[in-house]
Coordinates of C-alpha atoms in Angstrom, one line a residue:
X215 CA 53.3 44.2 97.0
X216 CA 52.9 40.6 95.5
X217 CA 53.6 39.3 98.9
X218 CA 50.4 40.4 100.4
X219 CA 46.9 40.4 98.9
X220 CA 43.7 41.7 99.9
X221 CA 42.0 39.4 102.6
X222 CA 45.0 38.3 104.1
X223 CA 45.1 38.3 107.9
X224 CA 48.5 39.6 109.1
X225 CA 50.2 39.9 112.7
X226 CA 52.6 43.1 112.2
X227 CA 55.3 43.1 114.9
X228 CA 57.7 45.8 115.7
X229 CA 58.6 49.2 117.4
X230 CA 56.2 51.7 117.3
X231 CA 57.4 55.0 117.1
X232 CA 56.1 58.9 116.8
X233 CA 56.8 60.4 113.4
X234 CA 59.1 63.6 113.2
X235 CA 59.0 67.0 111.3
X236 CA 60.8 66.8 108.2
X237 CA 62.0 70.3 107.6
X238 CA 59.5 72.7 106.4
X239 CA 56.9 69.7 105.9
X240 CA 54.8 68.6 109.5
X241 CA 54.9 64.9 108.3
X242 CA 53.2 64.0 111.9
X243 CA 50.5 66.2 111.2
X244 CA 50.1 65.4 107.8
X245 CA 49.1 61.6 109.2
X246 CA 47.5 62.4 112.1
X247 CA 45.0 64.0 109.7
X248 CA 44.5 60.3 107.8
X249 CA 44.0 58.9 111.4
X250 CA 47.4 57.6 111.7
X251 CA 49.7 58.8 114.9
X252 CA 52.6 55.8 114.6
X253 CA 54.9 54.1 112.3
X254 CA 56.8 51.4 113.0
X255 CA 60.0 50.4 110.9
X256 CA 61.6 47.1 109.7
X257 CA 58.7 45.2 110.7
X258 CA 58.2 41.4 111.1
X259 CA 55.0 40.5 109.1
X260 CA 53.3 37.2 109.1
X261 CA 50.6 35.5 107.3
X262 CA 47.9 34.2 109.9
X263 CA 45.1 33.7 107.6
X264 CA 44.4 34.3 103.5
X265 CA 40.9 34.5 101.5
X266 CA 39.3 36.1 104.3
X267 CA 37.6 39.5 102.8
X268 CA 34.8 39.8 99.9
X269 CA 34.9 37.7 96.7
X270 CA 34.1 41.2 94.3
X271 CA 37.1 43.4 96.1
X272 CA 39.7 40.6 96.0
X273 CA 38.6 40.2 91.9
X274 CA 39.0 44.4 92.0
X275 CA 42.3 44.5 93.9
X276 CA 43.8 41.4 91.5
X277 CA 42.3 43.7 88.4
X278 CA 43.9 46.7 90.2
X279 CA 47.7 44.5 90.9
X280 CA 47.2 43.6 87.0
X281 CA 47.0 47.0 85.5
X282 CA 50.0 48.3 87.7
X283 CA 52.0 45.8 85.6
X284 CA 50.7 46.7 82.7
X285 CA 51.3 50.3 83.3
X286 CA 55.3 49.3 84.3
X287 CA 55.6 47.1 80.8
X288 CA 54.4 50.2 79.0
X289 CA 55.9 53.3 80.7
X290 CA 58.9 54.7 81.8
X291 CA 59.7 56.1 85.0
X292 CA 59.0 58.3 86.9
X293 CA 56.4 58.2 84.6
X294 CA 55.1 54.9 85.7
X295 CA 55.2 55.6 89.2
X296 CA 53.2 59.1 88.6
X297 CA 50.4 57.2 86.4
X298 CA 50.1 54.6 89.2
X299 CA 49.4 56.7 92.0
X300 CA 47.0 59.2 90.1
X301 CA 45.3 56.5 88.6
X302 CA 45.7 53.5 91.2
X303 CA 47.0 54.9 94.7
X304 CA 49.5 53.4 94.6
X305 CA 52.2 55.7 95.3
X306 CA 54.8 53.7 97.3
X307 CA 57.3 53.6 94.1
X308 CA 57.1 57.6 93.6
X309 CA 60.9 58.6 93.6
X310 CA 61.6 61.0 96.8
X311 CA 63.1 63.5 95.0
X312 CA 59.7 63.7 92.2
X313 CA 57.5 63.4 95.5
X314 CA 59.3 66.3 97.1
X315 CA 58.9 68.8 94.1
X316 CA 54.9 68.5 94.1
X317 CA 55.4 69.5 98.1
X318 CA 57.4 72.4 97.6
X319 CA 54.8 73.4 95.1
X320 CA 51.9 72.8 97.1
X321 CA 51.1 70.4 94.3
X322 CA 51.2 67.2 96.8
X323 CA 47.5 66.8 96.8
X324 CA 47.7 65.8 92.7
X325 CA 49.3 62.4 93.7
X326 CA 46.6 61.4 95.9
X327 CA 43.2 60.4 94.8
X328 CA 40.8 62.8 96.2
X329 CA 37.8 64.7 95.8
X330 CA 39.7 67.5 94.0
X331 CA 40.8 65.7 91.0
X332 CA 37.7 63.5 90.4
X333 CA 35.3 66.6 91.0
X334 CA 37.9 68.7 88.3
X335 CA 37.7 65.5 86.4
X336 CA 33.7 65.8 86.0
X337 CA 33.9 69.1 85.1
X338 CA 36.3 69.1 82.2
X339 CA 34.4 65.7 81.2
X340 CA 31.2 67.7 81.1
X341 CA 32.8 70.5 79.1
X342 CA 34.9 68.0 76.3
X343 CA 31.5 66.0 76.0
X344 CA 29.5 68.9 75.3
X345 CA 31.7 69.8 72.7
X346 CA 32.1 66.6 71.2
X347 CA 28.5 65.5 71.4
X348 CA 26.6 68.7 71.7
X349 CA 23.5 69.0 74.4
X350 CA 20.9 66.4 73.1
X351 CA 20.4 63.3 74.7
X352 CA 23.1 64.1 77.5
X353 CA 25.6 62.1 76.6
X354 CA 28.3 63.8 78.1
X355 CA 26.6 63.5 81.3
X356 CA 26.5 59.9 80.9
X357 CA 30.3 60.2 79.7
X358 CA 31.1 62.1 82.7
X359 CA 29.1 59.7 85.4
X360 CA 30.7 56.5 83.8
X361 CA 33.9 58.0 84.2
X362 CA 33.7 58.8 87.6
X363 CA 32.6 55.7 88.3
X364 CA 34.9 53.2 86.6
X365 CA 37.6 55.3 88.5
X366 CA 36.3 54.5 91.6
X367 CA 36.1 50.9 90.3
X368 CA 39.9 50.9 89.2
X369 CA 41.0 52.4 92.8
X370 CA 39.6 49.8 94.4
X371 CA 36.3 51.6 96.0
X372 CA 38.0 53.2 98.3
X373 CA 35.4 54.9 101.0
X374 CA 37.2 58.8 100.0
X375 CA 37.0 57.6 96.6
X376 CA 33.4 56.5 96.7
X377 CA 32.0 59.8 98.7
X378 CA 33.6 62.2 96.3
X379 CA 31.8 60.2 93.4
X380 CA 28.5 60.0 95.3
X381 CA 28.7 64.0 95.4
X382 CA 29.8 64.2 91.5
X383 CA 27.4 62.0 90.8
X384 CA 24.9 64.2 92.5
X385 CA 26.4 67.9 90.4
X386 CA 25.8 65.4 87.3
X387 CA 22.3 64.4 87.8
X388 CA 21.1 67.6 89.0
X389 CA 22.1 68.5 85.4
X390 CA 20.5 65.7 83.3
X391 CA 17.3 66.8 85.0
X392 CA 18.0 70.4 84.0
X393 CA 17.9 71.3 88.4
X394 CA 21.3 72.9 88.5
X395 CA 20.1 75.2 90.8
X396 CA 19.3 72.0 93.2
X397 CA 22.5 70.8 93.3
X398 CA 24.0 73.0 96.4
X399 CA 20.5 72.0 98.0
X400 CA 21.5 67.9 97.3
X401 CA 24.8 68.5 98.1
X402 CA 24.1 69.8 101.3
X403 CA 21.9 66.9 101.6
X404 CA 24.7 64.2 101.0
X405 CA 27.2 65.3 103.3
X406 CA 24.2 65.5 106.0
X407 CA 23.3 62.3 105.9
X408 CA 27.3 60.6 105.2
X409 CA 27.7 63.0 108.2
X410 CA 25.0 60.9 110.0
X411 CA 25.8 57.6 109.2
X412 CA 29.7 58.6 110.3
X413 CA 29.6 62.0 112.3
X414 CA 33.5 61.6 112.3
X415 CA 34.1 62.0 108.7
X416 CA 33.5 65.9 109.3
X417 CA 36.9 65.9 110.1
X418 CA 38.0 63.8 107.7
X419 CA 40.1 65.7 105.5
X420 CA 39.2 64.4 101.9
X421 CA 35.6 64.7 103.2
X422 CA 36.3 68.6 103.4
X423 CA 38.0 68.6 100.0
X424 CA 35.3 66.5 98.8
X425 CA 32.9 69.0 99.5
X426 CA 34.3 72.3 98.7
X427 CA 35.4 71.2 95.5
X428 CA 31.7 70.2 94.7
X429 CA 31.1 73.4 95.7
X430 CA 33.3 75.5 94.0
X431 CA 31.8 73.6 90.6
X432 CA 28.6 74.8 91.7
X433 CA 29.1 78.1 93.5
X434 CA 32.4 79.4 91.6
X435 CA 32.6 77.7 88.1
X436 CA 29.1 78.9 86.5
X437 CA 30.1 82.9 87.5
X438 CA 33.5 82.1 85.4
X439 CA 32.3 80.6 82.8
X440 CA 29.9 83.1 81.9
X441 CA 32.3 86.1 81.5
X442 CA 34.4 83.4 79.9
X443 CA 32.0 82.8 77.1
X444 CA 31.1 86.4 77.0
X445 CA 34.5 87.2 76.1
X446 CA 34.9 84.8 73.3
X447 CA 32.0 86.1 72.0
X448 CA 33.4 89.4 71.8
X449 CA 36.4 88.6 70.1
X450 CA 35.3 85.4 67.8
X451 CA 32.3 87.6 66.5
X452 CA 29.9 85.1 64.6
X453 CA 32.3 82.2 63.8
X454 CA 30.7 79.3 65.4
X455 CA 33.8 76.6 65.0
X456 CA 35.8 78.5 66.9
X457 CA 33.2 80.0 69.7
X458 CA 32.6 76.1 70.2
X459 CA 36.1 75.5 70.7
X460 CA 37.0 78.5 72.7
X461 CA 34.1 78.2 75.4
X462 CA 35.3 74.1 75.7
X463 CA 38.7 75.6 76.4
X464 CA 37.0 78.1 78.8
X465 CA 34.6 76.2 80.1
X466 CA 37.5 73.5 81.4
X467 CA 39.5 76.6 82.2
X468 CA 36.5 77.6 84.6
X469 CA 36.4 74.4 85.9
X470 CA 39.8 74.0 87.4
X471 CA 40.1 77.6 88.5
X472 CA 36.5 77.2 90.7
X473 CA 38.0 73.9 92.5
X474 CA 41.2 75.4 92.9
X475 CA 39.9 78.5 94.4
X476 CA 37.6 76.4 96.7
X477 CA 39.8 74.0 98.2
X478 CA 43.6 76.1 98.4
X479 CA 42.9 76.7 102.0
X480 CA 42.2 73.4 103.2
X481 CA 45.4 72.2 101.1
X482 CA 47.8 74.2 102.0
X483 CA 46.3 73.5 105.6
X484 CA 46.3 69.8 105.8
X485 CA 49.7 69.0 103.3
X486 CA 51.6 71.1 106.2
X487 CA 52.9 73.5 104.2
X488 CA 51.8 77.0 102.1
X489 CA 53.1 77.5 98.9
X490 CA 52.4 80.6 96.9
X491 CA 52.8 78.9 93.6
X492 CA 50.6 76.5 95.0
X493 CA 47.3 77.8 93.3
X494 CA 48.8 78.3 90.0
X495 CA 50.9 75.7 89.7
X496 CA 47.9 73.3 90.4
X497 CA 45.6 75.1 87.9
X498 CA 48.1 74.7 85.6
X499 CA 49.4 70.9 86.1
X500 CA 45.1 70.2 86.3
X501 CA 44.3 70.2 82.3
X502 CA 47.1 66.9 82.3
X503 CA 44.9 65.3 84.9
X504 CA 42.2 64.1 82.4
X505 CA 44.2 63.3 80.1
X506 CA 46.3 60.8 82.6
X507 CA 43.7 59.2 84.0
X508 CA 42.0 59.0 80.5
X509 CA 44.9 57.5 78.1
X510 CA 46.6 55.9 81.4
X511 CA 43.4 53.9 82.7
X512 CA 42.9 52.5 78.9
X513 CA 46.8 52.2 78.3
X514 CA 46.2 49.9 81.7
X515 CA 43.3 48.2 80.3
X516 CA 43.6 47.3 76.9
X517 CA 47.2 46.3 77.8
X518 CA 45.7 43.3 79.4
X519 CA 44.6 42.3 76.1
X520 CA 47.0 43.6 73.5
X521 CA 50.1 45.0 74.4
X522 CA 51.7 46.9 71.1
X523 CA 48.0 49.3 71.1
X524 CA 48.4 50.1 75.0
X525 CA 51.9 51.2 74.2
X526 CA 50.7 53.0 71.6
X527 CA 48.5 54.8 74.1
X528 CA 50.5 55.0 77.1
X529 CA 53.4 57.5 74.5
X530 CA 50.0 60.0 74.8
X531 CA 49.8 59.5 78.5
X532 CA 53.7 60.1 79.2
X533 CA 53.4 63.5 77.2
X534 CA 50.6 64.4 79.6
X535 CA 52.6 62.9 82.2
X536 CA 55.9 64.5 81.0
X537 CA 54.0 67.8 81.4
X538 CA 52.9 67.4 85.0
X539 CA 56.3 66.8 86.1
X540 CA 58.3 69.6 84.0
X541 CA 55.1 72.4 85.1
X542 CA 56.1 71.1 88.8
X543 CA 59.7 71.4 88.7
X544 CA 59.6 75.0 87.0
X545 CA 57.6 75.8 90.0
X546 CA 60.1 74.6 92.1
X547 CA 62.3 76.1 91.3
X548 CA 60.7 79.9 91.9
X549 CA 62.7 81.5 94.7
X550 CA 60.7 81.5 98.1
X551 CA 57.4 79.9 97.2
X552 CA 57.2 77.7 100.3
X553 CA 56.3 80.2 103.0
X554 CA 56.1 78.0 106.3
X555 CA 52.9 76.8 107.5
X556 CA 49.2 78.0 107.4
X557 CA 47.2 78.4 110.4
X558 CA 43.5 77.2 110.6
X559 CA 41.9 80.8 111.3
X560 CA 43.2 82.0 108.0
X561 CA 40.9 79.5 106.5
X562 CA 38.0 80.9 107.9
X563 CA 39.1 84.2 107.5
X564 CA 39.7 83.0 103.3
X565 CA 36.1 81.4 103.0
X566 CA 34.5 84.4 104.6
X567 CA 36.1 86.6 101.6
X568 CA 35.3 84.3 99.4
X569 CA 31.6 83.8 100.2
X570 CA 31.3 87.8 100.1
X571 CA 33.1 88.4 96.8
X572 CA 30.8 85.7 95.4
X573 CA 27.4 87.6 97.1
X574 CA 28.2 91.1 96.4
X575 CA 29.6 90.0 92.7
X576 CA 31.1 93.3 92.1
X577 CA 34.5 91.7 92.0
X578 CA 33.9 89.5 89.0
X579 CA 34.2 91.7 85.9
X580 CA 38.2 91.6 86.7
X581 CA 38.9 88.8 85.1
X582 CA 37.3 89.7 81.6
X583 CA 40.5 91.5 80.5
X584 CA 42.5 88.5 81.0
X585 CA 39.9 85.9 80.0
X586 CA 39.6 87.7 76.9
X587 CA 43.5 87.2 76.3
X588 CA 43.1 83.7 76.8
X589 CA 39.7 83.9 74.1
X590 CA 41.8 85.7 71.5
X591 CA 44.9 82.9 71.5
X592 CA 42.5 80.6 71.5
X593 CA 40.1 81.9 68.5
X594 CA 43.4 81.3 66.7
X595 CA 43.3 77.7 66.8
X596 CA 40.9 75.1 64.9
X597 CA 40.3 72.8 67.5
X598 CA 39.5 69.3 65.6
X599 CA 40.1 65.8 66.3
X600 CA 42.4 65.5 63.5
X601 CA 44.3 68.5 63.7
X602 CA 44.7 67.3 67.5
X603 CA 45.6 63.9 66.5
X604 CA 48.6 65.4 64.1
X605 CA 49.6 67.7 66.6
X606 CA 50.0 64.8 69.4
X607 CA 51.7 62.3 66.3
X608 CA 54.2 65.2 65.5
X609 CA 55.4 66.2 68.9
X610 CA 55.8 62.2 69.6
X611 CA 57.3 62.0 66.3
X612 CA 60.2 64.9 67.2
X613 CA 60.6 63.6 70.5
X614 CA 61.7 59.9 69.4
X615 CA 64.4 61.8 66.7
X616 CA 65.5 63.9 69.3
X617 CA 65.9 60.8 71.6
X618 CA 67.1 58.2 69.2
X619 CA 70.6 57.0 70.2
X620 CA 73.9 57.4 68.5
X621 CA 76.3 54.7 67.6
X622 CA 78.5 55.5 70.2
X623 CA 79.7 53.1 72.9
X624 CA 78.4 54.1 76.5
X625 CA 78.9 52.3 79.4
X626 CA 76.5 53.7 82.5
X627 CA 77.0 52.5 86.3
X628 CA 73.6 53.1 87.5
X629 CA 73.1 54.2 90.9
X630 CA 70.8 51.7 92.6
X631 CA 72.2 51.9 95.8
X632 CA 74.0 49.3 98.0
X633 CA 74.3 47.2 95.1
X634 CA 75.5 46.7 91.6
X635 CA 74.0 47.3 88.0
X636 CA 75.9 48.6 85.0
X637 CA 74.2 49.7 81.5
X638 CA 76.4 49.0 78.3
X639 CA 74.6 50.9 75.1
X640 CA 75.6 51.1 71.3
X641 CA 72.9 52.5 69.3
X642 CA 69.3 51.0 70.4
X643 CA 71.4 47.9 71.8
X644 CA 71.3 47.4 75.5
X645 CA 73.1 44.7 77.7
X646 CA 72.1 44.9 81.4
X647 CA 74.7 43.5 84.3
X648 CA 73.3 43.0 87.3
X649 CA 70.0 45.0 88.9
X650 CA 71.0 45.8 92.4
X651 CA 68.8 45.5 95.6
X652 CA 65.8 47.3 94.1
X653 CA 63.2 47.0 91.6
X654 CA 62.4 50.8 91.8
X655 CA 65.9 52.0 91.6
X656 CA 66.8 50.4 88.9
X657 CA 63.6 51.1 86.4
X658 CA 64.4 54.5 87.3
X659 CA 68.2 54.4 86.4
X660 CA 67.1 52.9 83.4
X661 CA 64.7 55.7 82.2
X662 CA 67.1 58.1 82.8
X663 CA 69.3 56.6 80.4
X664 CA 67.0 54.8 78.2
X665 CA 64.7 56.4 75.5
X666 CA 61.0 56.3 76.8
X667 CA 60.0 54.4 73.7
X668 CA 62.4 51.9 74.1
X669 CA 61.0 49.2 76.4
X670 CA 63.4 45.9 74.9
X671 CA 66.9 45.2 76.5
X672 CA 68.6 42.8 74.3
X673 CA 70.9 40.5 77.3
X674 CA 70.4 40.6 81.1
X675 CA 73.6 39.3 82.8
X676 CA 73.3 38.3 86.2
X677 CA 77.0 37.3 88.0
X678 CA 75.4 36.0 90.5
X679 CA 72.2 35.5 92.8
X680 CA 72.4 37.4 95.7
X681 CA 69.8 39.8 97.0
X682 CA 71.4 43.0 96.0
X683 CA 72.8 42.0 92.4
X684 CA 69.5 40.2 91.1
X685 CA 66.5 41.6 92.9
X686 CA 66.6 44.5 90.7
X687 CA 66.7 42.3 87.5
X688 CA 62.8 40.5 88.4
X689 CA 61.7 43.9 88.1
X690 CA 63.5 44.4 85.1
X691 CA 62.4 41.5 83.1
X692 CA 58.6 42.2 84.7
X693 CA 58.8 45.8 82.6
X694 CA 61.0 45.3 80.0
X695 CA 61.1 42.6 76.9
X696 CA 64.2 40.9 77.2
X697 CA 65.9 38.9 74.0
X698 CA 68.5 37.0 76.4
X699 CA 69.7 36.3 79.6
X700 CA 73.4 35.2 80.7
X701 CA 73.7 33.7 84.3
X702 CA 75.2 31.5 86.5
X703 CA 73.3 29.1 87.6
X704 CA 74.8 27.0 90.9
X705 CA 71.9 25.1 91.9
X706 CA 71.5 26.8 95.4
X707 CA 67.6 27.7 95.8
X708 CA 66.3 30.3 97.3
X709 CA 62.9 32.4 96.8
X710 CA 64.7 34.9 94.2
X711 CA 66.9 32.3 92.5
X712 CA 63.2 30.3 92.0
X713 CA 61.4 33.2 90.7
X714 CA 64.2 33.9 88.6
X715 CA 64.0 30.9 87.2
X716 CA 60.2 30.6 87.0
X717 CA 60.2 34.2 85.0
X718 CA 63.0 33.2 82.4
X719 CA 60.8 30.1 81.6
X720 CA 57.2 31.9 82.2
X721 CA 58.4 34.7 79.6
X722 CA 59.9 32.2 77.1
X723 CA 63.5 33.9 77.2
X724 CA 66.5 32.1 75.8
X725 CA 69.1 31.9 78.4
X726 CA 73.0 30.3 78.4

């Protein structure tokens, strides 16, 4: 919130209450694994003191409130929301209804930065880099580690953030030294001494995730990735373009099966809820993962500087974003894949398997058959930049002619809740009456009806300033370009009828 910034002192005053089980989901549970046990509604907040914490976090928290806006001017939603809290954390502006699909899926865990993605995120970095620059002078491991790391920054160094990196970070060097076999040792290591420094982050639940994704990279993904590769090379033969392809596709393939297989346990455990299309579902909503954080960081980013090229970049972002969301609401709607709750002894009784199977080995050669499926489609394709840059152009191309308006007339009451705001359309013309009560509501009313290319209303018409007709419309003119606005201005002030006025003038809009 603009209303509250890092190193503000604030005296919270209110009802404290328990939380309550919502359905199928044990909310309570869920926070009384983050360490929180009440929650208190319709607060009163107040401002005691302001400037009080660390000079370099209150410069990464402003750089952190800056790209959010970016990412809103560039994006539609849910799309904006998604890209916010994968890339941010901040997931207050998730719609409920896009935030209960990735529960029922056992998908939650993708909204929240943890351990999983960034470790799954190293991985597939590892894998892309050594296909794009080859092996000498381990630049993908330098790719990978600066990654991770300008993550971390862009989160705001977050203390879950900041131990999964340290144990990335760890997986990555023990490769540019060529001691891969050391890394379980120094892994081991770094969780024993974060558990000595803080004994109570054993129970800490990204901790846990943290680790066994790190893990599963180590323990899980090298076993998969060699039958991978030893399928492609039976069915590509000699043809080195395409083995080099095929074992990147494999090799990223690897790496989100391992950390999926590692950590499923301790997700379904801790999210309150088991899901058998869990697993699958999150293997296959990982490979967008990179490419959100990727294209949405720098759509964030070089927004700050130039706005038309982030734009340009965020349309690649929302297909990989656009993916996420339609891969979790096919799985939502399988018949009976939320199956209650999952007890803790299962997990032990799933990690003793697990460490067996991966001892005696036997179990391994399984896979081959399907892996070698997966090999032969992808021998198929030529995997270069400019085939994939044409490919991207083409499907971006087809979606803006499938989504380009007619010259119909089309008048839309949006539902923002208590409040008004109607959409008028005719062709790519848009005139906007009223916002209602919430900024959220109403960019998400508007990207149901609006093309996601289309980020320009021509007139904003506000009847009048009251809470719940033009609250909506700041957030509006924050995201959108708009030509014009039409209002009646009484001469009452208040803080929305100021900011109203101080946006109009800020953003240079002619207004009657």
């Amino acid at each position: 919130s603009s209303t509250y910034n890092y190193g503000d002192v604030l005296r919270v005053t209110g009802k404290l209450e328990t939380p309550s089980r919502l359905d199928d989901f044990d909310y309570q549970g869920y926070l009384a694994n983050q360490g929180i046990y009440s929650i208190m509604y319709y607060p009163r907040i107040e401002t005691v003191e302001t400037d009080m914490g660390l000079k370099p976090m209150a410069w990464v928290y402003r750089l952190r409130g800056r790209l959010a806006e970016t990412m809103d001017r560039v994006l539609s939603e849910p799309q904006a929301a998604l890209v916010r809290g994968i890339v941010l954390g901040l997931r207050g502006d998730i719609p409920q209804d896009v935030k209960d699909d990735f529960v029922h899926t056992g998908t939650a865990h993708l909204l929240v930065i943890s351990g999983v993605n960034l470790s799954i995120m190293a991985g597939i970095l590892v894998s892309l880099g050594i296909w794009l620059f080859g092996r000498r002078h381990y630049i993908y491991v330098w790719l990978a580690l600066g990654m991770i790391w300008l993550y971390a920054l862009i989160t705001g160094l977050q203390p879950p953030v900041v131990r999964a990196v340290i144990m990335a970070s760890l997986f990555l060097i023990a490769e540019l030294l060529g001691r891969q076999r050391s890394a379980g040792i120094a892994l081991v290591f770094a969780a024993a001494v974060m558990v000595g420094i803080s004994p109570q982050i054993l129970w800490d639940a990204s901790f846990q995730m943290s680790f066994m994704a790190m893990a599963g990279l180590i323990f899980i993904v090298p076993p998969l990735q060699s039958m991978g590769r030893k399928a492609v090379n039976a069915v590509a033969g000699d043809r080195e373009v395409i083995i080099s392809a095929a074992n990147s596709v494999v090799d990223s393939f690897s790496v989100s099966l391992g950390a999926v297989i590692a950590v499923w346990p301790l997700i379904a455990y801790y999210f309150g809820i088991i899901s058998w299309v869990g697993p699958v579902a999150t293997l296959l909503t990982m490979f967008s993962m990179p490419g959100i954080i990727i294209f949405g960081s720098l759509a964030g980013v070089i927004g700050l500087f130039f706005l038309p090229l982030a734009q340009g970049i965020a349309w690649v972002a929302w297909l990989f974003l656009t993916y996420l969301v339609l891969v979790v609401k096919i799985f939502d709607m399988v018949p009976f894949g939320v199956v209650g709750s999952f007890d803790s002894k299962w997990i032990w009784i799933y990690y003793a398997a697990l460490a067996a199977t991966l001892w005696l080995g036997s179990n391994r050669l399984r896979l081959a058959e399907s892996l070698s499926r997966v090999a032969d489609f992808v021998a198929r394709l030529r995997m270069k930049w400019v085939v994939s840059g044409l490919l991207v152009t083409a499907i971006l191309v087809w979606i803006v002619v499938a989504t380009m308006p007619d010259d119909d007339l089309r008048v839309a009451f949006l539902d923002v809740g208590q409040g008004d705001a109607i959409l008028i359309q005719k062709g790519n013309q848009q005139v906007l009456v009223d916002g209602g009560p919430s900024p959220q509501a109403i960019a998400l009313g508007l990207s149901r009806q609006m093309p996601f290319w289309d980020r320009t209303i021509d007139m904003v018409i506000s009847t009048h300033s009251h809470a719940d007709h033009i609250t909506g419309l700041l957030g509006v003119m924050k995201r959108y370009r708009v030509e014009q606005v039409l209002y009646s201005d009484s001469g009452n002030s208040s803080p929305l009828s100021d900011e109203w006025r101080h946006l109009i003038t800020e953003k240079n809009i002619k207004s009657t």
